[in-house]
């Protein structure tokens, strides 16, 4: 029997040292960023659920302002700090340990809030509702979110997400949520499959290595199987769901 701590260690063995912790890539971050036409020349940006911070570094290259990057896992913030130093961005990227459900910034602080693949943790609707207080007038909230792309998905993928993400909406549903929370929908677009493989390819390589390491440990192998299943579901059914970038503005 594996102890709870050993299971946790295995989780972090899978999820440490990866370039990303969710689907995304520079081209998509840039495409969304280029839509923020009312940003000041040195914007103040809050990146929520930044993980190891690939999109934080990308934002640091795209925007000539300050970025506060929040995560509740200290190791990711250390990774980001190192990357920011190596990229000459340490003076403009501030890693911040915090809980996205309980943020303590002053109201009206940020020109933009950015959240790639993380808003589901607080909940898409709650995130748009709660975080708007932190935005300045005409501030932006940009978030990518797992979304149904087709109404009629096959049973296997429906059943998978009924368990893994029962609250998943379609695009129209999410656009309605954004509007009801008091924002204007500027635009939205589906991330290309390449953005998924930026996340999945390194994880999948690691899974096969760990499978050899944990041969003979059925509980560990079951954890690896769960991760592999998520990737296999994407390989088979990616036309039915995807990550969508939603770009919204106050006022
Ligand atoms: C799916 S990952 C996305 C990371 C990153 N944005 C990316 O695309 O690579 C979600 C991130 O949210 C962080 N997280 C989970 N719960 C959190 C919370 N309550 N407050 C802040 N961050 C949290 C995790 O540590 C993880 O880094």
Coordinates of C-alpha atoms and ligand atoms in Angstrom, one line a residue:
X1 CA 0.0 0.0 0.0
X2 CA 1.3 3.4 -0.9
X3 CA 1.0 6.0 1.9
X4 CA -0.9 9.3 1.2
X5 CA 2.4 11.2 1.2
X6 CA 3.9 8.8 -1.4
X7 CA 0.9 9.4 -3.6
X8 CA 1.3 13.1 -3.2
X9 CA 5.0 12.8 -4.0
X10 CA 4.1 10.9 -7.2
X11 CA 1.7 13.6 -8.2
X12 CA 4.4 16.2 -7.9
X13 CA 6.9 13.9 -9.7
X14 CA 4.5 14.0 -12.7
X15 CA 3.8 17.7 -12.3
X16 CA 7.2 19.2 -11.5
X17 CA 9.8 20.4 -14.0
X18 CA 7.4 20.7 -17.0
X19 CA 7.4 23.8 -19.2
X20 CA 3.6 24.2 -18.6
X21 CA 0.9 22.8 -16.5
X22 CA -2.0 23.3 -18.9
X23 CA -2.5 23.8 -22.7
X24 CA -1.1 27.0 -24.1
X25 CA 1.6 28.5 -26.3
X26 CA 3.2 31.8 -27.2
X27 CA 1.2 32.4 -30.4
X28 CA -2.1 32.1 -28.6
X29 CA -1.0 34.2 -25.6
X30 CA 0.1 36.9 -28.2
X31 CA -3.1 36.6 -30.2
X32 CA -5.2 37.3 -27.1
X33 CA -2.8 40.0 -25.8
X34 CA -3.0 41.9 -29.1
X35 CA -6.7 42.3 -28.6
X36 CA -6.3 44.5 -25.5
X37 CA -6.4 47.7 -27.4
X38 CA -7.0 50.0 -24.4
X39 CA -4.0 48.9 -22.3
X40 CA -1.7 51.7 -21.1
X41 CA 1.9 51.5 -22.3
X42 CA 3.1 50.1 -18.9
X43 CA 0.2 48.0 -17.7
X44 CA -0.2 46.3 -14.3
X45 CA -1.1 42.7 -14.9
X46 CA -2.2 39.9 -12.5
X47 CA -1.5 36.4 -13.8
X48 CA -3.6 34.0 -11.7
X49 CA -2.7 30.3 -11.3
X50 CA 0.6 31.0 -13.1
X51 CA 2.1 27.6 -12.6
X52 CA 5.8 27.4 -13.8
X53 CA 5.0 30.6 -15.6
X54 CA 5.5 30.1 -19.4
X55 CA 2.7 32.6 -20.2
X56 CA 4.0 35.0 -17.5
X57 CA 7.4 35.2 -19.3
X58 CA 5.5 35.5 -22.6
X59 CA 3.5 38.4 -21.1
X60 CA 6.7 40.0 -19.8
X61 CA 8.0 40.0 -23.4
X62 CA 4.7 41.3 -24.8
X63 CA 4.0 44.0 -22.2
X64 CA 6.3 46.7 -20.9
X65 CA 4.7 46.7 -17.4
X66 CA 4.6 44.9 -14.1
X67 CA 3.2 41.4 -13.8
X68 CA 2.3 39.9 -10.4
X69 CA 2.1 36.1 -10.9
X70 CA 0.0 34.2 -8.3
X71 CA 0.1 30.5 -7.5
X72 CA -0.4 28.5 -4.3
X73 CA 2.5 26.0 -5.1
X74 CA 5.8 27.5 -4.0
X75 CA 7.9 25.3 -6.3
X76 CA 6.3 26.8 -9.4
X77 CA 7.0 30.3 -8.1
X78 CA 10.7 29.4 -7.6
X79 CA 10.7 28.0 -11.2
X80 CA 9.2 31.3 -12.5
X81 CA 11.7 33.4 -10.5
X82 CA 14.6 31.5 -12.1
X83 CA 13.1 31.9 -15.6
X84 CA 12.4 35.6 -15.0
X85 CA 16.1 36.1 -14.0
X86 CA 17.4 34.1 -17.0
X87 CA 15.2 36.2 -19.3
X88 CA 16.1 39.6 -17.8
X89 CA 12.6 40.1 -16.5
X90 CA 13.1 39.8 -12.8
X91 CA 12.5 43.5 -12.2
X92 CA 9.0 43.3 -13.8
X93 CA 7.8 39.8 -12.8
X94 CA 6.8 39.4 -9.2
X95 CA 6.0 35.8 -8.1
X96 CA 3.3 35.9 -5.3
X97 CA 2.2 33.0 -3.1
X98 CA -1.5 33.2 -2.7
X99 CA -4.9 31.6 -3.0
X100 CA -6.9 32.6 -6.1
X101 CA -10.1 32.3 -4.1
X102 CA -8.9 34.7 -1.5
X103 CA -6.8 37.5 -3.1
X104 CA -5.8 40.5 -1.0
X105 CA -5.0 43.2 -3.6
X106 CA -6.6 46.6 -3.4
X107 CA -9.7 47.1 -5.5
X108 CA -9.1 48.6 -8.9
X109 CA -5.4 47.7 -9.0
X110 CA -4.9 46.0 -12.4
X111 CA -5.2 46.9 -16.0
X112 CA -5.6 43.2 -16.9
X113 CA -6.1 39.9 -15.2
X114 CA -4.7 36.9 -17.1
X115 CA -5.5 33.3 -16.3
X116 CA -4.5 30.4 -18.6
X117 CA -6.0 27.1 -17.7
X118 CA -6.6 28.0 -14.1
X119 CA -9.9 29.8 -13.7
X120 CA -11.8 26.4 -13.4
X121 CA -10.2 26.1 -9.9
X122 CA -12.3 28.9 -8.5
X123 CA -15.0 28.3 -11.1
X124 CA -15.4 30.2 -14.3
X125 CA -18.4 32.2 -13.2
X126 CA -17.1 32.9 -9.7
X127 CA -13.7 34.0 -11.1
X128 CA -15.3 36.5 -13.5
X129 CA -17.5 37.8 -10.6
X130 CA -14.9 38.0 -7.9
X131 CA -11.9 39.2 -9.8
X132 CA -13.6 42.1 -11.5
X133 CA -13.2 44.1 -8.2
X134 CA -9.5 44.0 -8.7
X135 CA -9.7 45.6 -12.2
X136 CA -9.5 49.2 -13.1
X137 CA -12.3 50.8 -15.1
X138 CA -12.0 49.4 -18.7
X139 CA -9.8 46.6 -17.3
X140 CA -9.6 43.3 -19.1
X141 CA -10.1 39.7 -17.9
X142 CA -8.5 37.1 -20.2
X143 CA -9.0 33.5 -19.3
X144 CA -8.7 30.2 -21.1
X145 CA -11.2 27.5 -20.2
X146 CA -12.0 23.9 -21.2
X147 CA -15.2 24.2 -23.4
X148 CA -17.5 21.9 -25.3
X149 CA -17.0 22.6 -29.1
X150 CA -19.8 20.4 -30.4
X151 CA -23.2 19.6 -29.0
X152 CA -23.3 15.9 -29.8
X153 CA -20.2 14.3 -28.3
X154 CA -19.8 10.5 -28.2
X155 CA -20.7 8.7 -25.0
X156 CA -17.2 7.9 -23.9
X157 CA -16.0 11.5 -23.9
X158 CA -19.4 12.7 -22.3
X159 CA -19.0 10.1 -19.5
X160 CA -15.3 11.1 -19.0
X161 CA -16.1 14.7 -18.5
X162 CA -19.3 14.0 -16.5
X163 CA -16.8 12.7 -13.9
X164 CA -13.8 15.0 -14.5
X165 CA -15.4 18.3 -15.2
X166 CA -19.2 18.2 -15.0
X167 CA -19.5 22.0 -15.1
X168 CA -17.9 22.3 -18.5
X169 CA -20.0 24.7 -20.7
X170 CA -20.1 25.4 -24.4
X171 CA -18.9 28.7 -25.8
X172 CA -22.3 30.4 -25.8
X173 CA -22.8 29.4 -22.1
X174 CA -19.4 30.9 -21.2
X175 CA -20.0 34.1 -23.2
X176 CA -23.4 34.5 -21.3
X177 CA -21.6 34.0 -18.0
X178 CA -19.1 36.7 -18.9
X179 CA -21.8 39.1 -19.9
X180 CA -23.9 38.5 -16.8
X181 CA -20.8 39.2 -14.6
X182 CA -20.8 42.7 -16.1
X183 CA -18.1 42.5 -18.9
X184 CA -18.2 43.1 -22.6
X185 CA -17.1 40.1 -24.7
X186 CA -14.3 41.4 -26.9
X187 CA -13.5 38.1 -28.7
X188 CA -12.8 34.4 -28.1
X189 CA -10.9 31.7 -30.0
X190 CA -10.1 28.0 -29.7
X191 CA -6.5 27.1 -28.9
X192 CA -4.9 25.0 -31.6
X193 CA -4.0 21.4 -30.9
X194 CA -0.3 22.4 -30.9
X195 CA -1.0 24.3 -27.6
X196 CA -2.2 21.1 -26.0
X197 CA 0.9 19.2 -27.0
X198 CA 3.1 21.9 -25.4
X199 CA 1.6 20.6 -22.2
X200 CA 1.0 16.9 -23.0
X201 CA 4.2 15.9 -24.8
X202 CA 6.6 16.4 -21.9
X203 CA 4.1 14.8 -19.5
X204 CA 3.5 11.8 -21.7
X205 CA 7.3 11.2 -22.0
X206 CA 7.6 11.4 -18.3
X207 CA 4.7 8.9 -17.8
X208 CA 6.5 6.2 -19.8
X209 CA 9.7 6.7 -17.7
X210 CA 7.7 6.6 -14.5
X211 CA 5.9 3.4 -15.6
X212 CA 9.3 1.6 -15.6
X213 CA 10.2 3.1 -12.2
X214 CA 7.0 2.1 -10.6
X215 CA 6.6 -1.4 -12.2
X216 CA 5.2 -3.6 -9.5
X217 CA 3.4 -0.7 -7.7
X218 CA -0.3 -1.1 -8.8
X219 CA -1.4 2.1 -7.0
X220 CA 1.3 4.2 -8.6
X221 CA 0.6 2.6 -12.0
X222 CA -3.1 3.5 -11.6
X223 CA -2.2 7.2 -11.1
X224 CA -0.1 7.1 -14.3
X225 CA -3.0 5.4 -16.1
X226 CA -5.3 8.2 -15.1
X227 CA -2.9 10.8 -16.6
X228 CA -2.5 8.7 -19.7
X229 CA -6.2 8.3 -20.1
X230 CA -6.7 12.1 -20.2
X231 CA -4.2 12.3 -23.0
X232 CA -5.7 9.4 -24.9
X233 CA -9.2 10.9 -24.6
X234 CA -7.8 14.1 -26.1
X235 CA -6.2 12.1 -29.0
X236 CA -9.5 10.5 -29.8
X237 CA -12.0 13.3 -29.2
X238 CA -10.3 16.7 -29.6
X239 CA -12.8 17.8 -32.1
X240 CA -15.5 17.8 -29.4
X241 CA -13.9 19.9 -26.8
X242 CA -11.0 22.3 -26.5
X243 CA -9.5 25.2 -24.6
X244 CA -11.1 28.5 -25.5
X245 CA -9.5 31.9 -24.8
X246 CA -12.1 34.4 -23.6
X247 CA -11.2 38.1 -23.8
X248 CA -13.5 40.4 -21.8
X249 CA -13.5 44.0 -20.8
X250 CA -15.2 46.0 -18.1
X251 CA -17.2 49.1 -19.0
Ligands
LIG1 C1 -3.7 23.8 -14.8 S1 -2.4 24.7 -14.0 C2 -2.1 26.0 -15.1 C3 -0.8 26.7 -14.9 C4 -0.3 27.7 -16.0 N1 -1.2 28.8 -16.1 C5 -0.1 27.0 -17.3 O1 -0.9 27.2 -18.2 O2 0.9 26.4 -17.5 C6 -3.3 25.4 -12.6 C7 -2.4 26.2 -11.6 O3 -3.2 26.7 -10.6 C8 -2.5 26.5 -9.3 N2 -3.5 26.5 -8.3 C9 -4.3 25.5 -7.9 N3 -5.1 25.9 -6.9 C10 -4.8 27.2 -6.7 C11 -5.3 28.2 -5.8 N4 -6.3 28.0 -4.9 N5 -4.7 29.5 -5.8 C12 -3.7 29.8 -6.6 N6 -3.2 28.9 -7.5 C13 -3.8 27.6 -7.5 C14 -1.7 25.2 -9.5 O4 -0.6 25.1 -8.6 C15 -1.3 25.3 -11.0 O5 -0.1 25.9 -11.1

